[in-house]
Short mmCIF file of C-alpha atoms and ligand atoms in Angstrom, two decimals:
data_model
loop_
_atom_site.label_atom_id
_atom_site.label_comp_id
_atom_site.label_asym_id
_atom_site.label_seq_id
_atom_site.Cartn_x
_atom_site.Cartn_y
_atom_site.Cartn_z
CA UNK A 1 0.00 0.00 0.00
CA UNK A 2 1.26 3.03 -1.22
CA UNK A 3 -0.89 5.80 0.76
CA UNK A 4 -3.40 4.69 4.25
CA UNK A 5 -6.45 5.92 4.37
CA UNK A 6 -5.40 7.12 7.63
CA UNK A 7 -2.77 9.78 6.37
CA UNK A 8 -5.72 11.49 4.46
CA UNK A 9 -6.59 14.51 6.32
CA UNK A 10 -10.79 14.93 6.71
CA UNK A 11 -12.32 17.92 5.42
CA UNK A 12 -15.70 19.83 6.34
CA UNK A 13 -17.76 17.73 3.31
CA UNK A 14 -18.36 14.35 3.15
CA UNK A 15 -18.87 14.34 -0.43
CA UNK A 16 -15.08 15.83 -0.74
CA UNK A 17 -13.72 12.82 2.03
CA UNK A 18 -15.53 10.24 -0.20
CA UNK A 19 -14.12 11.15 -3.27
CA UNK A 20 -10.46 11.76 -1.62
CA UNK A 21 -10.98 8.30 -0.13
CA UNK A 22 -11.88 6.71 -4.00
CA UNK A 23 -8.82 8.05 -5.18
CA UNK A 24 -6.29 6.72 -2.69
CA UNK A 25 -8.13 3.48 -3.22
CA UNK A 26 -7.07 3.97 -7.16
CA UNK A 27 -3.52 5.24 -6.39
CA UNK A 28 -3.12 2.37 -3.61
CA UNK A 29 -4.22 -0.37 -6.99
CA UNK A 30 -2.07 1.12 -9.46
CA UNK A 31 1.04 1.14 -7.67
CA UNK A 32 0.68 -2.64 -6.68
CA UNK A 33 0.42 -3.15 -10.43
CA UNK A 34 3.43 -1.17 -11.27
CA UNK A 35 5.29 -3.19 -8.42
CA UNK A 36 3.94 -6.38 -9.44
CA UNK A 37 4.76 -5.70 -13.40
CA UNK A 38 8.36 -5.19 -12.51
CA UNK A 39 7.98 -8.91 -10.89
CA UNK A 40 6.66 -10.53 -14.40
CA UNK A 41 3.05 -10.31 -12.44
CA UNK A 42 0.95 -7.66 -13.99
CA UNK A 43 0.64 -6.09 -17.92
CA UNK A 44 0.94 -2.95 -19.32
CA UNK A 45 -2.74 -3.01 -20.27
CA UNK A 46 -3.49 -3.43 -16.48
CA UNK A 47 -1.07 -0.93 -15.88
CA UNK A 48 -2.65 1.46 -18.55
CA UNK A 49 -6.76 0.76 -17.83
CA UNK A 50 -6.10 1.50 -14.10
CA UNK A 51 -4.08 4.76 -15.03
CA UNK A 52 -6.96 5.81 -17.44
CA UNK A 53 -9.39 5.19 -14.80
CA UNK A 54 -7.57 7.15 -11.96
CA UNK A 55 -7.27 10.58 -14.77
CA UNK A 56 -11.19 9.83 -15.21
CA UNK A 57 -11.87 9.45 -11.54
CA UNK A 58 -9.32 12.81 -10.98
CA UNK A 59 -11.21 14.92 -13.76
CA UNK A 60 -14.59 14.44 -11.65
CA UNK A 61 -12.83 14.75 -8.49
CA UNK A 62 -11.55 18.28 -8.83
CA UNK A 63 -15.39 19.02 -11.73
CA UNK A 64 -16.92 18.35 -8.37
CA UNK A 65 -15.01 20.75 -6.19
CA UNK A 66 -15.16 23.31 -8.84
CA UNK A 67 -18.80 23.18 -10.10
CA UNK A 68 -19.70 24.04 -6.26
CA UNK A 69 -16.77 26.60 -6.09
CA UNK A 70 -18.54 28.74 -8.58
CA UNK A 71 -21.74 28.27 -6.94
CA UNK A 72 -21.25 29.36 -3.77
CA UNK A 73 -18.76 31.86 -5.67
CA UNK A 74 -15.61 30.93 -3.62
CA UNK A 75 -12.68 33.90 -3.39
CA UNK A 76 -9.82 32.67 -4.25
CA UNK A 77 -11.62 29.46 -6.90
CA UNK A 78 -8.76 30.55 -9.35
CA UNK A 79 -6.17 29.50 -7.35
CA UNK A 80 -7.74 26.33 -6.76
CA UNK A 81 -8.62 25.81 -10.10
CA UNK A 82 -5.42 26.53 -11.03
CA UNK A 83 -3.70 23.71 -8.73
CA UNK A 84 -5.85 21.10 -10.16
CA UNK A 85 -4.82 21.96 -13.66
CA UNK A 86 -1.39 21.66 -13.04
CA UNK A 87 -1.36 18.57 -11.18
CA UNK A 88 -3.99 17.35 -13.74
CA UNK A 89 -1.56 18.10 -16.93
CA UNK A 90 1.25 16.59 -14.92
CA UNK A 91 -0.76 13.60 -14.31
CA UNK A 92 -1.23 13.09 -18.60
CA UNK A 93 2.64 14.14 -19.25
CA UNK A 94 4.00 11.41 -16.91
CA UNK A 95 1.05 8.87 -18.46
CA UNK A 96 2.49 9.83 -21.99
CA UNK A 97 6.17 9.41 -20.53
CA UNK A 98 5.45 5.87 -19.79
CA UNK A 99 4.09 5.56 -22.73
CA UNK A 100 6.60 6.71 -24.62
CA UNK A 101 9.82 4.68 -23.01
CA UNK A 102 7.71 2.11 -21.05
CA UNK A 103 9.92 2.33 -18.30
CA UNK A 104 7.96 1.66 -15.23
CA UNK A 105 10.74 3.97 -12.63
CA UNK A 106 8.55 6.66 -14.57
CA UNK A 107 5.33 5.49 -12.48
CA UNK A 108 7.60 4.31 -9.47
CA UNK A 109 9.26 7.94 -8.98
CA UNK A 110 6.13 9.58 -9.50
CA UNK A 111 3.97 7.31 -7.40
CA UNK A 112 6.30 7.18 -4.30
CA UNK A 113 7.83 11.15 -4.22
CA UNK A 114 5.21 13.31 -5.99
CA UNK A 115 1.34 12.26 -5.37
CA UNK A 116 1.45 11.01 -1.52
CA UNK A 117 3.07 14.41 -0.58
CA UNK A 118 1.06 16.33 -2.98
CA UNK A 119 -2.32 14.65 -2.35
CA UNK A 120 -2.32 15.21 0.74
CA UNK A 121 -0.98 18.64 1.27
CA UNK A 122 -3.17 19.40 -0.77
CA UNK A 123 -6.32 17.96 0.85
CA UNK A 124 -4.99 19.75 3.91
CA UNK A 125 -4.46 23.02 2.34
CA UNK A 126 -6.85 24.12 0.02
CA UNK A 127 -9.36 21.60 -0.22
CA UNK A 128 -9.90 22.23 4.18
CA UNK A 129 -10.04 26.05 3.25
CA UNK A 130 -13.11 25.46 0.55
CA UNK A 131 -14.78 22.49 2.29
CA UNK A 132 -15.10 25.17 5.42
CA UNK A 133 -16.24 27.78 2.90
CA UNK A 134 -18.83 25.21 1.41
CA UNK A 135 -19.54 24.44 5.32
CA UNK A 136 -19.64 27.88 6.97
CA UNK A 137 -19.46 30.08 4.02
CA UNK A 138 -16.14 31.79 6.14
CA UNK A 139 -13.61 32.35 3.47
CA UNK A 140 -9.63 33.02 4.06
CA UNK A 141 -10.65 36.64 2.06
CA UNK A 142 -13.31 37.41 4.86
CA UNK A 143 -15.93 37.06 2.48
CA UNK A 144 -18.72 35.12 3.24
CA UNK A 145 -21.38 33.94 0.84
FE1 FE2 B 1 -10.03 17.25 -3.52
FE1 FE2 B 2 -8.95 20.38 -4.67
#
């Protein structure tokens, strides 16, 4: 296992915690397929389908967050919006990497230094700051809704 459910930091709404817990569930599945492909035990395709379906599951993830940002017209959304597109792209670019030189260190080095660390300081960062907007309309800007 990769990332514990434990490590992930709870925010105000339980649809956000749901979805954050879905995803570690994906990242937790892919890497044991990386690890077991490097031990003859898993495929690319594997490898590939569960990638596809953790950029599918990611795109709704941060829709979600998003579609209700602009609703309840959160401050500082383009920030937010703006960290999901980045680690979005990055996401695709190391998919195509792979892809490219089917060299699974791509996924490993990826997997184990960049998304634990990023995931969750970003769960703890700005995801608690708009879950406590969606939950108490108090804003970092001092602009409630
Ligand atoms: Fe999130
Ligand atoms: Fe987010």
């Amino acid at each position: 296992m990769l990332i514990s459910q434990d490590e992930m930091p709870l925010v105000a709404m339980e649809f956000m915690n749901a979805v954050h817990s879905e995803d570690i569930g994906i990242i937790n599945e892919l890497f044991a397929l990386v690890v077991a492909y490097d031990r003859g035990k898993s495929s690319i395709e594997a490898i590939n389908d569960k990638y596809q379906e953790w950029i599918a599951h990611t795109v709704e993830h941060f829709r979600g967050e998003e579609v209700m940002m602009i609703e309840k017209g959160f401050p500082p959304y383009a920030m937010h919006k703006g960290e999901h597109d980045r680690a979005l792209d990055e996401m695709k670019r190391i998919f195509q990497e792979w892809q490219k030189t089917m060299d699974s260190s791509v996924l490993k080095i990826y997997l184990i230094e960049i998304v634990p660390l990023w995931l969750t300081n970003h769960i703890a960062s700005m995801d608690t700051v708009t879950a406590r907007f969606f939950d108490t309309g108090f804003s970092p800007c001092g602009i409630a809704h």
